[in-house]
Coordinates of C-alpha atoms and ligand atoms in Angstrom, one line a residue:
V1 CA 146.4 -185.9 80.6
T2 CA 146.9 -189.6 80.4
L3 CA 147.4 -191.6 77.3
A4 CA 144.1 -193.4 77.9
S5 CA 142.0 -190.3 78.2
R6 CA 143.7 -188.8 75.0
L7 CA 142.9 -192.0 73.1
L8 CA 139.3 -192.1 74.4
L9 CA 138.9 -188.4 73.4
A10 CA 140.4 -188.9 69.9
F11 CA 138.5 -192.1 69.2
G12 CA 135.2 -190.7 70.5
L13 CA 135.6 -187.6 68.5
V14 CA 136.4 -189.5 65.3
A15 CA 133.4 -191.8 65.8
I16 CA 131.0 -188.9 66.5
L17 CA 132.3 -186.9 63.6
A18 CA 132.2 -189.8 61.2
T19 CA 128.6 -190.9 62.0
A20 CA 127.4 -187.3 62.1
M21 CA 128.9 -186.7 58.6
I22 CA 127.7 -190.0 57.2
G23 CA 124.3 -189.5 58.8
L24 CA 123.9 -185.9 57.5
S25 CA 125.0 -186.8 54.0
M26 CA 122.6 -189.8 53.9
R27 CA 119.8 -187.6 55.2
G28 CA 120.5 -185.0 52.5
A29 CA 120.7 -187.7 49.8
A30 CA 117.4 -189.3 51.0
R31 CA 115.7 -185.9 51.1
E32 CA 117.0 -185.2 47.6
I33 CA 115.8 -188.6 46.3
I34 CA 112.4 -188.3 47.8
E35 CA 111.9 -184.7 46.7
A36 CA 113.0 -185.7 43.2
D37 CA 110.4 -188.5 43.3
F38 CA 107.8 -185.9 44.4
D39 CA 108.8 -183.7 41.4
D40 CA 108.7 -186.7 39.1
R41 CA 105.2 -187.7 40.3
I42 CA 103.9 -184.2 40.1
E43 CA 105.3 -183.9 36.6
L44 CA 103.9 -187.2 35.5
A45 CA 100.5 -186.5 37.1
A46 CA 100.5 -183.0 35.4
R47 CA 101.3 -184.6 32.1
G48 CA 98.7 -187.2 32.5
A49 CA 96.1 -184.7 33.5
R50 CA 97.0 -182.4 30.7
Q51 CA 96.6 -185.3 28.2
E52 CA 93.3 -186.3 29.6
L53 CA 92.0 -182.7 29.7
A54 CA 93.2 -182.2 26.2
W55 CA 91.4 -185.3 25.1
E56 CA 88.2 -184.3 27.0
S57 CA 88.3 -180.8 25.6
D58 CA 88.8 -182.2 22.1
G59 CA 85.8 -184.4 22.7
L60 CA 83.8 -181.5 24.0
R61 CA 84.7 -179.1 21.2
G62 CA 82.6 -180.7 18.5
L63 CA 80.0 -182.3 20.8
L64 CA 77.2 -179.8 20.8
A65 CA 77.5 -178.2 17.4
P66 CA 75.8 -181.0 15.4
L67 CA 72.8 -180.8 17.8
C68 CA 72.4 -177.0 17.2
E69 CA 72.6 -177.5 13.5
H70 CA 70.7 -180.7 12.8
D71 CA 68.6 -181.7 15.8
T72 CA 65.0 -181.7 14.6
F73 CA 63.6 -181.3 18.1
L74 CA 65.8 -178.2 18.7
G75 CA 64.7 -177.0 15.3
R76 CA 61.1 -177.4 16.4
I77 CA 61.7 -175.5 19.6
H78 CA 63.4 -172.7 17.7
L79 CA 60.4 -172.5 15.4
E80 CA 57.9 -172.5 18.2
L81 CA 59.8 -169.8 20.0
D82 CA 59.9 -167.8 16.8
R83 CA 56.1 -168.2 16.5
A84 CA 55.6 -167.3 20.2
G85 CA 57.5 -164.1 19.4
G86 CA 60.5 -165.1 21.5
D87 CA 58.5 -165.4 24.7
P88 CA 59.3 -168.7 26.4
A89 CA 56.1 -168.5 28.5
K90 CA 54.0 -168.9 25.3
L91 CA 55.6 -172.2 24.3
D92 CA 53.5 -175.2 23.7
P93 CA 53.0 -177.1 27.0
G94 CA 53.6 -180.4 25.2
S95 CA 56.9 -179.3 23.9
R96 CA 57.8 -178.0 27.4
I97 CA 57.1 -181.4 29.0
A98 CA 59.0 -183.1 26.2
L99 CA 62.0 -180.8 26.8
R100 CA 62.1 -181.7 30.5
H101 CA 62.9 -185.3 29.6
L102 CA 64.8 -184.8 26.4
V103 CA 67.6 -182.5 27.8
P104 CA 68.6 -184.8 30.7
D105 CA 68.5 -187.8 28.4
Q106 CA 70.7 -185.9 26.0
A107 CA 73.1 -185.0 28.8
R108 CA 73.5 -188.6 29.9
A109 CA 74.0 -189.7 26.3
L110 CA 76.8 -187.1 25.9
R111 CA 78.3 -187.8 29.3
L112 CA 77.8 -184.2 30.3
D113 CA 77.4 -183.3 34.0
E114 CA 75.2 -180.4 33.1
L115 CA 73.2 -179.5 30.0
S116 CA 70.8 -176.6 29.6
L117 CA 68.8 -175.2 26.8
V118 CA 68.5 -171.4 27.1
T119 CA 67.2 -168.6 25.0
G120 CA 69.5 -165.9 23.7
D121 CA 68.5 -163.7 26.8
G122 CA 69.6 -166.4 29.1
V123 CA 66.1 -167.8 30.1
V124 CA 66.4 -171.5 30.9
L125 CA 64.1 -173.6 28.8
A126 CA 65.3 -176.9 30.0
A127 CA 67.9 -178.3 32.5
E128 CA 68.5 -181.3 34.7
D129 CA 67.9 -179.1 37.7
P130 CA 64.1 -178.4 37.3
T131 CA 64.3 -175.4 39.6
R132 CA 66.3 -173.4 37.1
I133 CA 63.6 -173.8 34.4
G134 CA 62.0 -170.5 33.5
A135 CA 64.6 -168.5 35.4
R136 CA 66.9 -166.1 33.7
D137 CA 70.6 -166.9 34.0
A138 CA 72.4 -163.6 33.7
R139 CA 75.8 -165.3 33.4
L140 CA 74.7 -167.4 30.5
A141 CA 73.1 -164.4 28.8
A142 CA 76.3 -162.5 29.1
L143 CA 78.2 -165.5 27.9
L144 CA 76.1 -166.0 24.8
R145 CA 76.4 -162.3 24.0
A146 CA 80.1 -162.2 24.5
T147 CA 81.5 -165.5 23.4
A148 CA 81.2 -167.2 20.1
E149 CA 81.1 -171.0 20.0
G150 CA 84.4 -172.6 20.2
G151 CA 86.7 -174.6 22.4
P152 CA 85.8 -175.3 26.0
R153 CA 86.5 -172.8 28.7
L154 CA 86.6 -173.0 32.4
R155 CA 83.4 -172.5 34.2
P156 CA 84.3 -171.3 37.6
S157 CA 82.5 -172.6 40.6
A158 CA 81.3 -169.1 41.6
G159 CA 78.2 -169.8 39.5
G160 CA 77.0 -172.3 42.0
G161 CA 78.6 -175.4 40.5
V162 CA 82.0 -176.9 40.7
P163 CA 84.9 -176.0 38.3
S164 CA 83.9 -177.5 34.9
M165 CA 84.7 -177.3 31.3
E166 CA 81.9 -175.6 29.5
V167 CA 81.0 -175.5 25.8
H168 CA 77.9 -174.2 24.0
C169 CA 76.3 -174.0 20.6
T170 CA 73.6 -171.6 19.3
R171 CA 70.9 -171.8 16.7
E172 CA 69.9 -168.4 15.4
G173 CA 67.4 -167.2 12.9
D174 CA 64.6 -164.7 12.6
G175 CA 65.9 -162.8 15.6
V176 CA 65.4 -165.7 17.9
T177 CA 68.3 -167.5 19.5
V178 CA 68.4 -170.8 21.4
A179 CA 71.5 -172.2 22.8
L180 CA 72.7 -175.5 24.4
V181 CA 75.2 -175.1 27.2
G182 CA 76.9 -178.2 28.4
A183 CA 79.5 -178.7 31.1
R184 CA 81.7 -181.5 32.3
R185 CA 83.3 -181.4 35.7
I186 CA 87.0 -181.3 35.9
E187 CA 87.5 -182.6 39.4
P188 CA 86.8 -186.3 38.7
I189 CA 89.4 -186.2 35.9
L190 CA 92.0 -184.6 38.2
T191 CA 91.1 -187.0 41.0
R192 CA 91.4 -190.1 38.8
I193 CA 94.8 -189.0 37.3
G194 CA 96.2 -187.7 40.6
G195 CA 95.2 -190.9 42.3
A196 CA 97.2 -192.9 39.8
Y197 CA 100.4 -191.0 40.8
G198 CA 99.7 -190.4 44.5
V199 CA 99.4 -186.7 43.8
R200 CA 96.5 -184.5 44.8
L201 CA 95.3 -182.3 41.9
R202 CA 93.0 -179.4 42.5
A203 CA 91.6 -176.9 40.0
I204 CA 92.4 -173.3 41.0
E205 CA 89.7 -170.7 40.3
P206 CA 90.9 -167.8 38.1
G207 CA 91.9 -165.0 40.4
A208 CA 92.1 -167.3 43.4
T209 CA 95.5 -167.6 45.1
P210 CA 97.1 -171.1 44.8
P211 CA 97.3 -172.9 48.2
P212 CA 100.6 -172.0 50.0
A213 CA 103.2 -174.7 50.5
S214 CA 103.0 -176.0 54.1
A215 CA 105.1 -178.3 56.2
D216 CA 102.8 -181.2 55.4
E217 CA 102.6 -180.7 51.6
V218 CA 104.7 -180.0 48.6
V219 CA 102.7 -177.8 46.2
R220 CA 103.3 -177.0 42.5
V221 CA 101.0 -174.9 40.3
V222 CA 100.7 -176.3 36.8
D223 CA 99.1 -174.3 34.0
F224 CA 96.8 -176.0 31.4
A225 CA 96.6 -174.3 28.0
E226 CA 94.0 -176.8 26.9
V227 CA 91.3 -175.2 29.1
R228 CA 91.3 -171.5 29.0
G229 CA 91.8 -169.9 32.5
L230 CA 92.5 -173.3 34.2
A231 CA 95.4 -173.7 36.6
V232 CA 95.9 -176.8 38.7
A233 CA 97.6 -177.1 42.1
A234 CA 99.4 -180.4 42.5
S235 CA 100.4 -181.3 46.0
V236 CA 102.1 -184.3 47.6
P237 CA 101.9 -184.9 51.3
T238 CA 105.4 -184.8 52.9
L239 CA 104.3 -187.4 55.4
K240 CA 106.5 -190.0 53.6
L241 CA 109.5 -187.7 53.6
T242 CA 109.3 -186.8 57.3
A243 CA 108.7 -190.4 58.2
A244 CA 111.7 -191.5 56.1
L245 CA 113.9 -188.7 57.6
E246 CA 112.8 -189.7 61.1
K247 CA 113.8 -193.3 60.4
L248 CA 117.1 -192.2 59.0
D249 CA 117.8 -190.0 62.0
L250 CA 117.0 -192.9 64.3
A251 CA 119.3 -195.2 62.3
A252 CA 122.1 -192.6 62.3
L253 CA 121.6 -192.1 66.1
L254 CA 121.8 -195.9 66.7
A255 CA 124.7 -196.3 64.4
G256 CA 126.5 -193.3 66.0
G257 CA 125.9 -194.7 69.5
G258 CA 127.2 -198.1 68.4
A259 CA 130.2 -196.7 66.7
L260 CA 131.0 -194.5 69.7
G261 CA 130.7 -197.5 72.0
L262 CA 132.9 -199.6 69.8
A263 CA 135.5 -196.8 69.4
L264 CA 135.6 -196.2 73.1
A265 CA 136.0 -199.9 73.8
V266 CA 138.8 -200.1 71.2
A267 CA 140.4 -197.0 72.7
V268 CA 140.3 -198.5 76.2
V269 CA 141.9 -201.8 75.1
L270 CA 144.5 -199.9 73.0
A271 CA 145.3 -197.5 75.8
R272 CA 145.7 -200.3 78.2
S273 CA 147.9 -202.3 76.0
L274 CA 150.0 -199.2 75.2
S275 CA 150.2 -197.6 78.6
R276 CA 150.8 -200.8 80.7
P277 CA 154.3 -201.4 79.4
I278 CA 155.1 -197.7 79.5
V279 CA 154.0 -197.5 83.2
A280 CA 156.0 -200.7 83.9
L281 CA 159.0 -199.2 82.2
A282 CA 158.7 -196.0 84.1
R283 CA 158.4 -197.9 87.4
E284 CA 161.5 -199.9 86.6
A285 CA 163.4 -196.8 85.6
R286 CA 162.4 -195.2 88.9
E287 CA 163.7 -198.2 90.8
V288 CA 166.9 -198.0 88.8
V289 CA 167.4 -194.3 89.9
S290 CA 166.8 -195.1 93.5
G291 CA 168.6 -198.4 93.7
E292 CA 171.1 -200.5 91.8
P293 CA 171.3 -199.7 88.1
R294 CA 170.1 -202.9 86.4
P295 CA 168.6 -203.3 82.9
V296 CA 164.9 -202.7 82.5
A297 CA 162.8 -205.1 80.5
G298 CA 160.9 -203.5 77.6
R299 CA 157.6 -205.3 77.0
G300 CA 154.8 -204.5 74.5
S301 CA 155.4 -202.9 71.2
R302 CA 158.6 -202.9 69.3
E303 CA 159.2 -199.2 69.9
L304 CA 159.0 -199.8 73.7
V305 CA 161.5 -202.7 73.4
E306 CA 163.8 -200.4 71.5
L307 CA 163.3 -197.7 74.1
A308 CA 164.2 -200.1 76.9
G309 CA 167.2 -201.2 74.9
S310 CA 168.5 -197.7 74.4
Y311 CA 167.8 -196.9 78.0
N312 CA 169.8 -199.9 79.1
R313 CA 172.7 -199.0 76.9
A314 CA 172.7 -195.5 78.2
I315 CA 172.6 -196.7 81.8
T316 CA 175.5 -199.2 81.2
E317 CA 177.5 -196.4 79.6
L318 CA 176.7 -193.9 82.3
T319 CA 177.7 -196.4 85.0
A320 CA 180.9 -197.1 83.3
M321 CA 181.5 -193.4 82.8
R322 CA 180.8 -192.6 86.5
K323 CA 183.3 -195.3 87.5
R324 CA 185.9 -194.0 85.2
L325 CA 185.3 -190.4 86.5
A326 CA 185.5 -191.5 90.1
I327 CA 188.8 -193.2 89.4
T328 CA 190.2 -190.2 87.6
E329 CA 189.0 -187.9 90.4
R330 CA 190.7 -190.1 92.9
I331 CA 194.0 -190.1 91.0
A332 CA 193.8 -186.3 90.7
A333 CA 193.0 -186.0 94.4
R334 CA 195.9 -188.3 95.4
R335 CA 198.3 -186.3 93.2
E336 CA 197.2 -183.1 94.9
V337 CA 197.5 -184.7 98.3
A338 CA 201.0 -186.1 97.5
R339 CA 202.0 -182.6 96.4
K340 CA 200.8 -181.2 99.6
V341 CA 202.4 -183.9 101.7
A342 CA 205.7 -183.3 99.9
H343 CA 205.4 -179.7 100.7
E344 CA 204.5 -180.4 104.3
I345 CA 207.5 -182.7 104.7
K346 CA 209.9 -180.2 103.1
N347 CA 209.3 -177.8 105.9
P348 CA 210.7 -180.0 108.7
L349 CA 213.5 -181.2 106.4
A350 CA 215.1 -177.7 106.2
P351 CA 215.9 -177.4 110.0
I352 CA 217.1 -181.1 110.0
R353 CA 219.5 -180.4 107.1
A354 CA 220.7 -177.2 108.8
A355 CA 221.3 -178.9 112.1
V356 CA 223.2 -181.9 110.5
E357 CA 225.3 -179.5 108.3
T358 CA 226.2 -177.4 111.3
L359 CA 227.2 -180.5 113.3
R360 CA 229.4 -181.7 110.5
R361 CA 231.0 -178.3 110.1
L362 CA 231.7 -178.0 113.8
R363 CA 233.1 -181.6 113.9
A364 CA 235.4 -181.0 110.9
R365 CA 237.2 -178.1 112.6
D366 CA 237.1 -179.8 116.0
D367 CA 235.1 -176.9 117.3
P368 CA 234.7 -177.0 121.1
A369 CA 231.1 -175.7 120.6
F370 CA 230.3 -179.1 119.0
D371 CA 229.3 -180.9 122.2
E372 CA 227.3 -177.9 123.3
Y373 CA 225.4 -177.8 120.0
F374 CA 225.1 -181.5 119.6
D375 CA 222.3 -181.7 122.2
E376 CA 220.3 -178.9 120.6
A377 CA 220.8 -180.2 117.0
T378 CA 219.7 -183.8 117.8
R379 CA 216.6 -182.4 119.7
T380 CA 215.7 -180.4 116.6
V381 CA 216.2 -183.4 114.3
L382 CA 214.1 -185.6 116.6
D383 CA 211.4 -183.0 116.8
E384 CA 211.2 -182.5 113.1
V385 CA 211.3 -186.3 112.4
H386 CA 208.4 -186.6 114.9
R387 CA 206.6 -183.9 112.9
I388 CA 207.2 -185.7 109.7
S389 CA 206.0 -188.9 111.2
N390 CA 202.8 -187.2 112.4
I391 CA 202.2 -185.8 108.9
V392 CA 202.7 -189.2 107.4
T393 CA 200.3 -190.9 109.9
E394 CA 197.6 -188.3 109.3
F395 CA 198.0 -188.6 105.6
T396 CA 197.7 -192.4 105.7
D397 CA 194.6 -192.0 107.9
F398 CA 193.1 -189.6 105.4
A399 CA 194.1 -191.8 102.4
R400 CA 192.9 -195.0 104.1
L401 CA 189.4 -193.5 104.8
P402 CA 187.4 -196.7 104.4
A403 CA 184.5 -196.9 102.0
P404 CA 181.2 -196.1 103.6
R405 CA 179.2 -199.0 105.0
P406 CA 175.7 -197.8 104.7
A407 CA 172.8 -198.9 107.0
P408 CA 169.5 -197.2 107.7
I409 CA 170.0 -194.5 110.4
D410 CA 168.1 -191.7 112.0
L411 CA 170.1 -188.6 111.2
G412 CA 168.3 -186.5 113.8
A413 CA 169.4 -189.0 116.5
V414 CA 173.0 -189.0 115.2
A415 CA 173.0 -185.1 115.3
R416 CA 171.6 -185.2 118.9
S417 CA 174.3 -187.7 120.0
V418 CA 177.0 -185.5 118.5
A419 CA 175.7 -182.5 120.4
T420 CA 175.5 -184.5 123.7
L421 CA 179.1 -185.6 123.1
H422 CA 180.2 -182.0 122.8
A423 CA 178.3 -180.9 125.8
S424 CA 179.9 -183.6 128.0
S425 CA 183.4 -182.9 126.7
V426 CA 182.9 -179.2 127.5
E427 CA 181.7 -180.2 131.0
A428 CA 184.8 -182.3 131.5
T429 CA 187.3 -179.5 130.6
G430 CA 185.4 -177.0 132.7
A431 CA 186.2 -174.2 130.4
A432 CA 185.1 -170.7 131.3
K433 CA 183.2 -170.2 128.1
R434 CA 179.9 -172.1 127.8
P435 CA 179.6 -173.2 124.2
R436 CA 176.2 -174.5 123.1
V437 CA 175.1 -176.9 120.4
D438 CA 171.4 -176.9 119.5
V439 CA 169.8 -179.6 117.4
T440 CA 166.5 -179.1 115.5
A441 CA 165.3 -182.3 113.7
E442 CA 162.2 -182.3 111.5
P443 CA 160.6 -185.6 110.7
I444 CA 162.6 -187.2 107.9
P445 CA 162.7 -190.8 106.5
E446 CA 165.6 -193.1 107.5
V447 CA 168.7 -192.5 105.5
S448 CA 171.0 -195.2 104.3
A449 CA 174.5 -194.0 105.5
D450 CA 177.6 -195.0 107.4
R451 CA 176.8 -193.9 111.0
D452 CA 180.5 -193.5 112.1
Q453 CA 181.3 -191.4 109.1
M454 CA 178.2 -189.2 109.7
V455 CA 179.3 -188.7 113.3
Q456 CA 182.7 -187.7 111.9
V457 CA 181.1 -185.2 109.5
L458 CA 179.0 -183.6 112.2
T459 CA 181.8 -183.6 114.8
N460 CA 184.2 -181.9 112.4
L461 CA 181.6 -179.2 111.4
V462 CA 180.5 -178.6 115.0
Q463 CA 184.1 -178.5 116.2
N464 CA 185.1 -175.9 113.5
G465 CA 182.0 -173.8 114.3
L466 CA 182.7 -173.8 118.1
E467 CA 186.4 -173.0 117.5
A468 CA 185.6 -170.1 115.1
A469 CA 182.9 -168.7 117.4
G470 CA 184.9 -169.2 120.5
E471 CA 187.6 -166.9 119.0
V472 CA 185.4 -163.9 119.0
R473 CA 182.5 -164.5 121.4
D474 CA 181.7 -165.3 124.9
D475 CA 178.7 -167.4 124.0
P476 CA 179.9 -169.6 121.1
R477 CA 176.9 -171.3 119.6
V478 CA 176.3 -173.9 116.9
A479 CA 172.9 -174.8 115.5
V480 CA 172.4 -178.1 113.6
T481 CA 169.2 -178.5 111.6
V482 CA 168.1 -181.8 110.0
G483 CA 165.1 -181.8 107.6
P484 CA 163.7 -182.9 104.3
A485 CA 165.1 -181.6 101.0
S486 CA 163.9 -182.2 97.5
E487 CA 162.3 -185.6 96.7
G488 CA 164.2 -188.5 98.3
R489 CA 166.9 -186.3 99.9
V490 CA 167.6 -184.8 103.3
R491 CA 169.3 -181.6 104.3
I492 CA 171.7 -181.0 107.2
V493 CA 172.6 -177.4 108.0
V494 CA 175.3 -176.5 110.5
R495 CA 175.6 -172.8 111.4
D496 CA 177.5 -170.9 114.1
N497 CA 177.7 -167.4 115.5
G498 CA 181.3 -166.9 114.6
P499 CA 182.9 -164.5 112.1
G500 CA 182.5 -166.9 109.1
V501 CA 185.2 -168.3 106.9
S502 CA 187.8 -165.6 106.0
E503 CA 187.9 -164.3 102.4
A504 CA 191.4 -165.8 102.0
M505 CA 190.4 -169.2 103.2
Q506 CA 187.2 -169.6 101.2
P507 CA 188.6 -170.7 97.9
R508 CA 190.7 -173.4 99.6
L509 CA 188.2 -174.4 102.3
F510 CA 187.8 -178.0 101.4
E511 CA 191.4 -178.6 100.3
P512 CA 193.5 -181.0 102.4
Y513 CA 196.1 -179.2 104.6
A514 CA 194.4 -175.8 104.1
T515 CA 194.2 -174.4 107.7
S516 CA 194.4 -171.1 109.4
K517 CA 195.0 -172.6 112.8
A518 CA 198.4 -173.0 114.4
K519 CA 197.6 -176.6 115.5
G520 CA 195.2 -177.5 112.8
T521 CA 195.8 -180.1 110.2
G522 CA 193.5 -178.7 107.5
L523 CA 192.2 -182.1 106.9
G524 CA 188.8 -181.8 108.7
L525 CA 186.8 -180.3 105.9
A526 CA 188.6 -182.3 103.3
I527 CA 187.4 -185.5 105.1
V528 CA 183.9 -184.1 105.5
Q529 CA 183.7 -183.3 101.8
R530 CA 185.0 -186.8 100.9
I531 CA 182.5 -188.6 103.1
V532 CA 179.6 -186.5 101.8
L533 CA 180.6 -187.1 98.2
E534 CA 181.1 -190.8 98.8
H535 CA 177.5 -190.9 100.1
G536 CA 176.3 -189.4 96.9
G537 CA 175.6 -186.0 98.5
E538 CA 176.8 -182.5 98.2
I539 CA 178.3 -179.9 100.6
A540 CA 178.3 -176.2 100.2
Y541 CA 179.5 -173.2 102.3
R542 CA 177.9 -169.8 102.6
T543 CA 178.1 -166.9 104.9
A544 CA 175.0 -166.2 106.9
T545 CA 173.4 -162.7 106.4
K546 CA 174.2 -161.8 110.0
G547 CA 177.7 -163.2 109.7
G548 CA 178.7 -166.7 110.9
A549 CA 179.4 -169.7 108.8
V550 CA 176.7 -171.9 107.3
F551 CA 177.6 -175.4 106.0
E552 CA 174.8 -177.2 104.1
I553 CA 174.8 -180.9 103.2
V554 CA 172.2 -182.6 101.1
L555 CA 172.2 -186.4 101.1
P556 CA 170.1 -189.0 99.2
C557 CA 168.0 -191.2 101.5
A558 CA 168.9 -194.2 99.3
G559 CA 172.5 -194.0 100.4
P560 CA 175.8 -194.0 98.5
P561 CA 175.6 -194.9 94.8
L562 CA 177.2 -198.3 94.2
D563 CA 180.0 -197.1 92.0
A564 CA 181.2 -194.9 94.8
T565 CA 183.0 -197.8 96.4
P566 CA 186.7 -197.3 95.9
A567 CA 188.0 -198.8 92.7
P568 CA 190.3 -201.8 93.2
T569 CA 193.2 -199.8 91.8
E570 CA 193.0 -197.6 94.9
E571 CA 194.5 -200.1 97.3
Ligands
LIG1 N1 182.9 -172.6 111.1 C1 184.0 -171.9 110.6 N2 184.1 -170.6 110.8 C2 185.2 -169.9 110.3 N3 186.2 -170.5 109.6 C3 186.1 -171.9 109.5 C4 185.0 -172.6 109.9 N4 185.3 -173.9 109.6 C5 186.5 -174.0 109.0 N5 187.0 -172.7 108.9 C6 188.3 -172.4 108.2 O1 188.6 -173.4 107.4 C7 189.9 -174.0 107.7 C8 189.9 -175.4 107.4 O2 189.2 -176.1 108.3 P1 189.5 -177.7 108.6 O3 188.4 -178.2 109.5 O4 189.6 -178.3 107.2 O5 190.9 -177.6 109.2 P2 191.2 -177.1 110.7 O6 190.0 -176.9 111.4 O7 192.0 -175.9 110.4 O8 192.1 -178.3 111.2 P3 191.5 -179.5 112.1 O9 190.3 -179.8 111.5 O10 192.5 -180.6 111.8 O11 191.5 -179.0 113.5 C9 190.0 -173.6 109.1 O12 191.4 -173.5 109.5 C10 189.3 -172.3 109.2 O13 190.2 -171.2 108.8
LIG2 MG1 188.6 -178.5 111.7

């Protein structure tokens, strides 16, 4: 995952979470505030309605009693009814007509919505609604029997009207009762008060279930002690709440989108400014690995500059260390070779010394054998001196191996030319055995290497393989394979169908002067190893599963590292 995508993800997530959290908490707060406002309004409306109803009910309480007690007209009706034996039908027609006008006038004067004059049995003597006159109102009869005068009570709408506050007074005497029943509607009061607070107030009939709360309304039921049996449902439409919440949701969505866009833009800019110098640094570091080590330039933040600085210091130190190591290795190798050369030279010295000593001894005693031996001794001395001279020449050749001069070469072609060279040399000798060298070259990039030294390497390996195989087989064969290795490297494998390197030889295989051959120098593989190492590569030996020796070389395509050039102290 790239730095940019990580930053984008992180910023986006933070932006979304932040706006979601802020949006949700604002939504919750707004809901709480609005609901609290609903509660407040309902409470205020209920209080206002309660006061108003209390005031109304107080007014109603004593409104009718004076009429029953003192009204002369009512007294006259009572008297007439008494005379008529309590039968309303026998009332004086004049009085009846007068009643029709009087009662509605009275109702208007008292601001009552309804007013009726009834007998104790509930027969209506007068009312605003003329159709009721003469009829018997069973509810009123029961009411007069059951309830004494007093405070207003709720008159349910079941009786045909609307919920009202009802009061009555009676005038009794001589077994005849007349009563005035007045009512004032509650609804207008509730409407007026509710309207002032934006709350809808409705009277609930006794026994009726209050309206259930719905999605569009908040409903509270308020009890009123002032009017017996009265309960009021207060409701507020939630339209405002839903509208406010919708607005908030939209605002949160817009703010979230804006924040997300902004965060992503910032993340992109940040990621670019962060990753560009890192990518540049990585590219420079890669170039350093494949080419000449040179300092990388750290650009961008201070951390990156510091990183580049540390990297440069490490590279400088590493280069110096590799140089020192190369020098140390060379010194050790030279010491080892000197030891071997001394050993090699000691061998021919012994016969020389023996020959000279014998000559001197023969001369001292004037032995006649002197002349006879002189010839043989001088030949031995000359032979051994020649051997010493050879050893010294080979050693100087080995020691003077020039530093590689790399140029881009096609290793496959080099391998093929080495194989051709061998084939033609075999043709020339006309040997009985027909050795074969096969080359398989897979496509590989050009390799920066010293062509002559590569020829030397392949020639030595092919020569060794053919010699070893020729010892034991009639069809000595060597196969050279050239192909790609891990990134930026190529692999050369040389295998033969010989017996493989003997157990005794294996630990000293690449040492100078290690040989199992009578005429061998033992320098072949030492030179091969040195060339490969100086090209920045590696060489390894293994025995093939079916026997036979396998030499594997891996070389960097980029060519020899610069610090592999021989140190000046070498010369
Ligand atoms: N392909 C091989 N199979 C078996 N043994 C090998 C093979 N290559 C090398 N050797 C062994 O390793 C020894 C060292 O080889 P190296 O090439 O260094 O010297 P040399 O071949 O003996 O001498 P020169 O190369 O001068 O002829 C050989 O003498 C031989 O014993
Ligand atoms: Mg050899």
